[in-house]
Amino acid sequence: KDFYTNQGFSPIAYLRVAKNYITGNGLGGGSTISQQLVKNVLLSPERSIQRKIKELILSIQVNQKYTKDEILEMYFNNIPYGGTSIGVQAASQMYFGKKVEDLTDAESVFLSGLPQSPSLYSPFSGNKYYLARTKAVLKQMVADGYITQSKSDTLYKQIEGFQFSQKYSSIKAPHFVMYVKQKLEEQFGSQMVLSGGLQVTTTLDYDLEKK
């Protein structure tokens, strides 16, 4: 929420990362939008102290070279939104069959929640976890003063009634496929799963699955 005022990193978040590392909870979390951009475009998905240091330095340099709006534009155009969709334009086409400039407020709220975990929140995964995610996004928008509670309630009702584009809904065994994809992302990172050329063998017997 402090994207427009920070210098590419959050000192408080880094203290939280340090605490997690010391207590054995790993190196996850703590990334600003600038750091997410650097991580997705310039660095590998590995989690290490060295990688975190590189991420910090590059994020500061990105903020010195580009305006905040330019950083946000690059972020929107380079992050994964699920399936083969890289960038918000591709995501808009995949989920709603329209150009990004034609999105409604409710559709924009849905898309803004996806990047945290595209596989988990995909509406094609056989569940509706995206509803809880969009509710969290709306709650934060109300807390930060961008919309009223009344507006939030209206948008949520619209999201509940979404009819998503059928372009990608013909995945065989979608719930299983998205589950496997989620596990791969947890192990290798979203960028490696989407563009790393991985070959994955699973336990699924599709003939048995159909029966």
mmCIF file of C-alpha atoms in Angstrom:
data_model
loop_
_atom_site.group_PDB
_atom_site.id
_atom_site.type_symbol
_atom_site.label_atom_id
_atom_site.label_comp_id
_atom_site.label_asym_id
_atom_site.label_seq_id
_atom_site.Cartn_x
_atom_site.Cartn_y
_atom_site.Cartn_z
ATOM 1 C CA LYS A 1 0.000 0.000 0.000
ATOM 2 C CA ASP A 2 3.034 2.309 0.312
ATOM 3 C CA PHE A 3 4.187 1.621 -3.259
ATOM 4 C CA TYR A 4 4.122 5.297 -4.276
ATOM 5 C CA THR A 5 6.156 6.408 -1.249
ATOM 6 C CA ASN A 6 8.717 3.639 -0.703
ATOM 7 C CA GLN A 7 12.158 3.499 -2.328
ATOM 8 C CA GLY A 8 11.700 0.002 -3.736
ATOM 9 C CA PHE A 9 11.830 -1.913 -0.474
ATOM 10 C CA SER A 10 10.190 -2.005 2.947
ATOM 11 C CA PRO A 11 12.511 -1.874 6.008
ATOM 12 C CA ILE A 12 9.764 -3.338 8.208
ATOM 13 C CA ALA A 13 9.256 -6.218 5.770
ATOM 14 C CA TYR A 14 12.993 -6.943 5.781
ATOM 15 C CA LEU A 15 12.965 -7.094 9.561
ATOM 16 C CA ARG A 16 10.121 -9.610 9.271
ATOM 17 C CA VAL A 17 12.117 -11.653 6.744
ATOM 18 C CA ALA A 18 15.131 -11.612 9.093
ATOM 19 C CA LYS A 19 12.957 -12.763 11.967
ATOM 20 C CA ASN A 20 11.505 -15.598 9.857
ATOM 21 C CA TYR A 21 15.002 -16.671 8.813
ATOM 22 C CA ILE A 22 16.291 -16.685 12.392
ATOM 23 C CA THR A 23 13.284 -18.650 13.640
ATOM 24 C CA GLY A 24 13.563 -21.165 10.794
ATOM 25 C CA ASN A 25 10.476 -20.084 8.838
ATOM 26 C CA GLY A 26 12.325 -19.518 5.560
ATOM 27 C CA LEU A 27 12.901 -16.418 3.427
ATOM 28 C CA GLY A 28 9.425 -15.926 1.995
ATOM 29 C CA GLY A 29 7.469 -12.675 1.999
ATOM 30 C CA GLY A 30 8.530 -9.085 2.403
ATOM 31 C CA SER A 31 8.627 -8.173 -1.295
ATOM 32 C CA THR A 32 7.396 -4.831 -2.623
ATOM 33 C CA ILE A 33 5.972 -4.473 -6.140
ATOM 34 C CA SER A 34 9.399 -3.315 -7.337
ATOM 35 C CA GLN A 35 10.996 -6.419 -5.834
ATOM 36 C CA GLN A 36 8.335 -8.651 -7.386
ATOM 37 C CA LEU A 37 9.147 -7.094 -10.774
ATOM 38 C CA VAL A 38 12.876 -7.667 -10.307
ATOM 39 C CA LYS A 39 12.297 -11.234 -9.101
ATOM 40 C CA ASN A 40 10.061 -12.170 -12.045
ATOM 41 C CA VAL A 41 12.041 -10.461 -14.803
ATOM 42 C CA LEU A 42 15.700 -10.340 -13.756
ATOM 43 C CA LEU A 43 16.377 -13.041 -11.157
ATOM 44 C CA SER A 44 15.911 -16.767 -10.673
ATOM 45 C CA PRO A 45 13.197 -18.083 -8.302
ATOM 46 C CA GLU A 46 15.716 -19.491 -5.796
ATOM 47 C CA ARG A 47 15.377 -18.467 -2.160
ATOM 48 C CA SER A 48 18.679 -17.494 -0.596
ATOM 49 C CA ILE A 49 20.305 -14.638 1.294
ATOM 50 C CA GLN A 50 22.396 -13.758 -1.775
ATOM 51 C CA ARG A 51 19.306 -13.614 -3.992
ATOM 52 C CA LYS A 52 17.512 -11.387 -1.460
ATOM 53 C CA ILE A 53 20.464 -8.977 -1.436
ATOM 54 C CA LYS A 54 20.516 -8.815 -5.249
ATOM 55 C CA GLU A 55 16.746 -8.252 -5.230
ATOM 56 C CA LEU A 56 17.115 -5.353 -2.787
ATOM 57 C CA ILE A 57 19.907 -3.613 -4.741
ATOM 58 C CA LEU A 58 18.165 -3.986 -8.110
ATOM 59 C CA SER A 59 14.845 -2.769 -6.682
ATOM 60 C CA ILE A 60 16.486 0.422 -5.420
ATOM 61 C CA GLN A 61 18.127 0.959 -8.834
ATOM 62 C CA VAL A 62 14.831 0.380 -10.653
ATOM 63 C CA ASN A 63 13.167 3.032 -8.457
ATOM 64 C CA GLN A 64 15.960 5.487 -9.227
ATOM 65 C CA LYS A 65 15.696 4.972 -12.992
ATOM 66 C CA TYR A 66 11.935 4.710 -13.568
ATOM 67 C CA THR A 67 8.831 6.512 -12.351
ATOM 68 C CA LYS A 68 6.371 4.673 -10.135
ATOM 69 C CA ASP A 69 3.811 4.473 -12.939
ATOM 70 C CA GLU A 70 6.427 2.978 -15.289
ATOM 71 C CA ILE A 71 7.327 0.364 -12.665
ATOM 72 C CA LEU A 72 3.666 -0.486 -12.154
ATOM 73 C CA GLU A 73 3.152 -0.820 -15.916
ATOM 74 C CA MET A 74 6.143 -3.162 -16.235
ATOM 75 C CA TYR A 75 4.878 -5.175 -13.268
ATOM 76 C CA PHE A 76 1.407 -5.593 -14.761
ATOM 77 C CA ASN A 77 2.904 -6.642 -18.090
ATOM 78 C CA ASN A 78 5.329 -9.244 -16.717
ATOM 79 C CA ILE A 79 3.658 -11.129 -13.872
ATOM 80 C CA PRO A 80 1.859 -14.469 -14.331
ATOM 81 C CA TYR A 81 -1.921 -14.593 -14.006
ATOM 82 C CA GLY A 82 -2.404 -18.319 -14.471
ATOM 83 C CA GLY A 83 -2.206 -20.746 -17.389
ATOM 84 C CA THR A 84 -0.214 -19.226 -20.234
ATOM 85 C CA SER A 85 -1.192 -15.674 -19.337
ATOM 86 C CA ILE A 86 1.765 -13.396 -18.691
ATOM 87 C CA GLY A 87 0.648 -9.823 -18.140
ATOM 88 C CA VAL A 88 -2.736 -8.279 -17.426
ATOM 89 C CA GLN A 89 -3.716 -7.902 -21.095
ATOM 90 C CA ALA A 90 -3.392 -11.649 -21.672
ATOM 91 C CA ALA A 91 -5.243 -12.308 -18.415
ATOM 92 C CA SER A 92 -8.096 -10.024 -19.423
ATOM 93 C CA GLN A 93 -8.457 -11.916 -22.691
ATOM 94 C CA MET A 94 -8.250 -15.316 -21.019
ATOM 95 C CA TYR A 95 -10.719 -14.798 -18.191
ATOM 96 C CA PHE A 96 -13.145 -12.296 -19.718
ATOM 97 C CA GLY A 97 -12.561 -12.312 -23.481
ATOM 98 C CA LYS A 98 -12.009 -8.548 -23.612
ATOM 99 C CA LYS A 99 -9.243 -5.948 -23.766
ATOM 100 C CA VAL A 100 -7.834 -4.705 -20.484
ATOM 101 C CA GLU A 101 -9.154 -1.156 -21.047
ATOM 102 C CA ASP A 102 -12.691 -2.583 -21.198
ATOM 103 C CA LEU A 103 -12.538 -4.264 -17.769
ATOM 104 C CA THR A 104 -15.142 -3.368 -15.171
ATOM 105 C CA ASP A 105 -14.207 -2.472 -11.592
ATOM 106 C CA ALA A 106 -15.260 -5.942 -10.402
ATOM 107 C CA GLU A 107 -13.188 -7.686 -13.087
ATOM 108 C CA SER A 108 -10.181 -5.544 -12.153
ATOM 109 C CA VAL A 109 -10.555 -6.519 -8.485
ATOM 110 C CA PHE A 110 -10.586 -10.205 -9.454
ATOM 111 C CA LEU A 111 -7.436 -9.863 -11.589
ATOM 112 C CA SER A 112 -5.585 -7.859 -8.933
ATOM 113 C CA GLY A 113 -5.899 -10.768 -6.505
ATOM 114 C CA LEU A 114 -4.638 -13.459 -8.880
ATOM 115 C CA PRO A 115 -0.835 -12.913 -8.923
ATOM 116 C CA GLN A 116 -0.419 -14.013 -5.295
ATOM 117 C CA SER A 117 -1.225 -17.602 -6.331
ATOM 118 C CA PRO A 118 -2.578 -17.923 -9.902
ATOM 119 C CA SER A 119 -3.099 -21.683 -9.745
ATOM 120 C CA LEU A 120 -4.926 -21.635 -6.411
ATOM 121 C CA TYR A 121 -7.225 -18.737 -7.322
ATOM 122 C CA SER A 122 -7.940 -19.774 -10.916
ATOM 123 C CA PRO A 123 -11.691 -20.102 -11.568
ATOM 124 C CA PHE A 124 -10.858 -23.067 -13.842
ATOM 125 C CA SER A 125 -9.354 -25.120 -11.016
ATOM 126 C CA GLY A 126 -12.667 -26.620 -9.941
ATOM 127 C CA ASN A 127 -13.057 -24.466 -6.825
ATOM 128 C CA LYS A 128 -14.030 -20.904 -5.937
ATOM 129 C CA TYR A 129 -11.095 -19.906 -3.759
ATOM 130 C CA TYR A 130 -10.933 -16.691 -5.782
ATOM 131 C CA LEU A 131 -14.014 -15.429 -3.911
ATOM 132 C CA ALA A 132 -12.171 -15.343 -0.581
ATOM 133 C CA ARG A 133 -9.200 -13.706 -2.285
ATOM 134 C CA THR A 134 -11.288 -10.966 -3.931
ATOM 135 C CA LYS A 135 -13.079 -10.388 -0.618
ATOM 136 C CA ALA A 136 -9.655 -9.773 0.966
ATOM 137 C CA VAL A 137 -8.740 -7.336 -1.830
ATOM 138 C CA LEU A 138 -12.004 -5.427 -1.377
ATOM 139 C CA LYS A 139 -11.545 -5.308 2.402
ATOM 140 C CA GLN A 140 -8.104 -3.746 1.955
ATOM 141 C CA MET A 141 -9.448 -1.219 -0.580
ATOM 142 C CA VAL A 142 -12.066 -0.142 1.965
ATOM 143 C CA ALA A 143 -9.452 0.051 4.753
ATOM 144 C CA ASP A 144 -7.188 2.223 2.576
ATOM 145 C CA GLY A 145 -10.065 4.546 1.641
ATOM 146 C CA TYR A 146 -10.266 3.759 -2.092
ATOM 147 C CA ILE A 147 -13.897 2.578 -1.982
ATOM 148 C CA THR A 148 -16.796 2.568 0.474
ATOM 149 C CA GLN A 149 -18.154 -0.543 2.159
ATOM 150 C CA SER A 150 -21.320 -0.180 0.070
ATOM 151 C CA LYS A 151 -19.265 -0.155 -3.141
ATOM 152 C CA SER A 152 -17.328 -3.193 -1.883
ATOM 153 C CA ASP A 153 -20.539 -5.135 -1.285
ATOM 154 C CA THR A 154 -21.810 -4.271 -4.775
ATOM 155 C CA LEU A 155 -18.557 -5.374 -6.433
ATOM 156 C CA TYR A 156 -18.479 -8.634 -4.493
ATOM 157 C CA LYS A 157 -21.994 -9.528 -5.658
ATOM 158 C CA GLN A 158 -20.883 -8.906 -9.238
ATOM 159 C CA ILE A 159 -17.834 -11.138 -8.759
ATOM 160 C CA GLU A 160 -20.022 -13.909 -7.342
ATOM 161 C CA GLY A 161 -22.017 -13.874 -10.583
ATOM 162 C CA PHE A 162 -19.050 -13.949 -12.983
ATOM 163 C CA GLN A 163 -19.330 -16.092 -16.102
ATOM 164 C CA PHE A 164 -15.724 -16.616 -17.101
ATOM 165 C CA SER A 165 -14.570 -17.034 -20.681
ATOM 166 C CA GLN A 166 -14.790 -20.660 -21.798
ATOM 167 C CA LYS A 167 -11.524 -20.450 -23.736
ATOM 168 C CA TYR A 168 -9.504 -22.281 -21.060
ATOM 169 C CA SER A 169 -12.213 -24.218 -19.257
ATOM 170 C CA SER A 170 -11.711 -27.416 -21.270
ATOM 171 C CA ILE A 171 -8.608 -28.548 -19.339
ATOM 172 C CA LYS A 172 -8.781 -32.278 -18.669
ATOM 173 C CA ALA A 173 -9.006 -33.042 -14.915
ATOM 174 C CA PRO A 174 -8.683 -29.295 -14.114
ATOM 175 C CA HIS A 175 -8.687 -29.624 -10.319
ATOM 176 C CA PHE A 176 -5.836 -32.148 -10.413
ATOM 177 C CA VAL A 177 -3.878 -30.172 -13.020
ATOM 178 C CA MET A 178 -4.114 -26.930 -11.035
ATOM 179 C CA TYR A 179 -3.163 -28.748 -7.833
ATOM 180 C CA VAL A 180 -0.016 -30.143 -9.478
ATOM 181 C CA LYS A 181 0.791 -26.713 -10.939
ATOM 182 C CA GLN A 182 0.423 -25.122 -7.506
ATOM 183 C CA LYS A 183 2.842 -27.671 -6.002
ATOM 184 C CA LEU A 184 5.356 -27.026 -8.782
ATOM 185 C CA GLU A 185 5.145 -23.269 -8.193
ATOM 186 C CA GLU A 186 5.785 -23.794 -4.481
ATOM 187 C CA GLN A 187 8.896 -25.808 -5.288
ATOM 188 C CA PHE A 188 10.323 -23.996 -8.332
ATOM 189 C CA GLY A 189 8.563 -20.600 -8.505
ATOM 190 C CA SER A 190 5.936 -19.330 -10.963
ATOM 191 C CA GLN A 191 8.386 -18.146 -13.603
ATOM 192 C CA MET A 192 10.142 -21.522 -13.844
ATOM 193 C CA VAL A 193 6.812 -23.353 -14.134
ATOM 194 C CA LEU A 194 5.530 -20.998 -16.839
ATOM 195 C CA SER A 195 8.634 -20.626 -18.981
ATOM 196 C CA GLY A 196 11.260 -23.079 -17.712
ATOM 197 C CA GLY A 197 10.421 -25.905 -20.124
ATOM 198 C CA LEU A 198 9.664 -28.388 -17.339
ATOM 199 C CA GLN A 199 8.412 -31.859 -18.279
ATOM 200 C CA VAL A 200 6.104 -33.194 -15.575
ATOM 201 C CA THR A 201 4.935 -36.778 -15.082
ATOM 202 C CA THR A 202 2.012 -37.262 -12.710
ATOM 203 C CA THR A 203 0.104 -40.192 -11.227
ATOM 204 C CA LEU A 204 -3.136 -39.392 -13.055
ATOM 205 C CA ASP A 205 -4.797 -42.234 -14.972
ATOM 206 C CA TYR A 206 -7.103 -40.179 -17.189
ATOM 207 C CA ASP A 207 -9.202 -43.126 -18.400
ATOM 208 C CA LEU A 208 -9.871 -44.028 -14.772
ATOM 209 C CA GLU A 209 -10.487 -40.361 -13.943
ATOM 210 C CA LYS A 210 -13.213 -40.151 -16.613
ATOM 211 C CA LYS A 211 -14.943 -43.225 -15.195
#
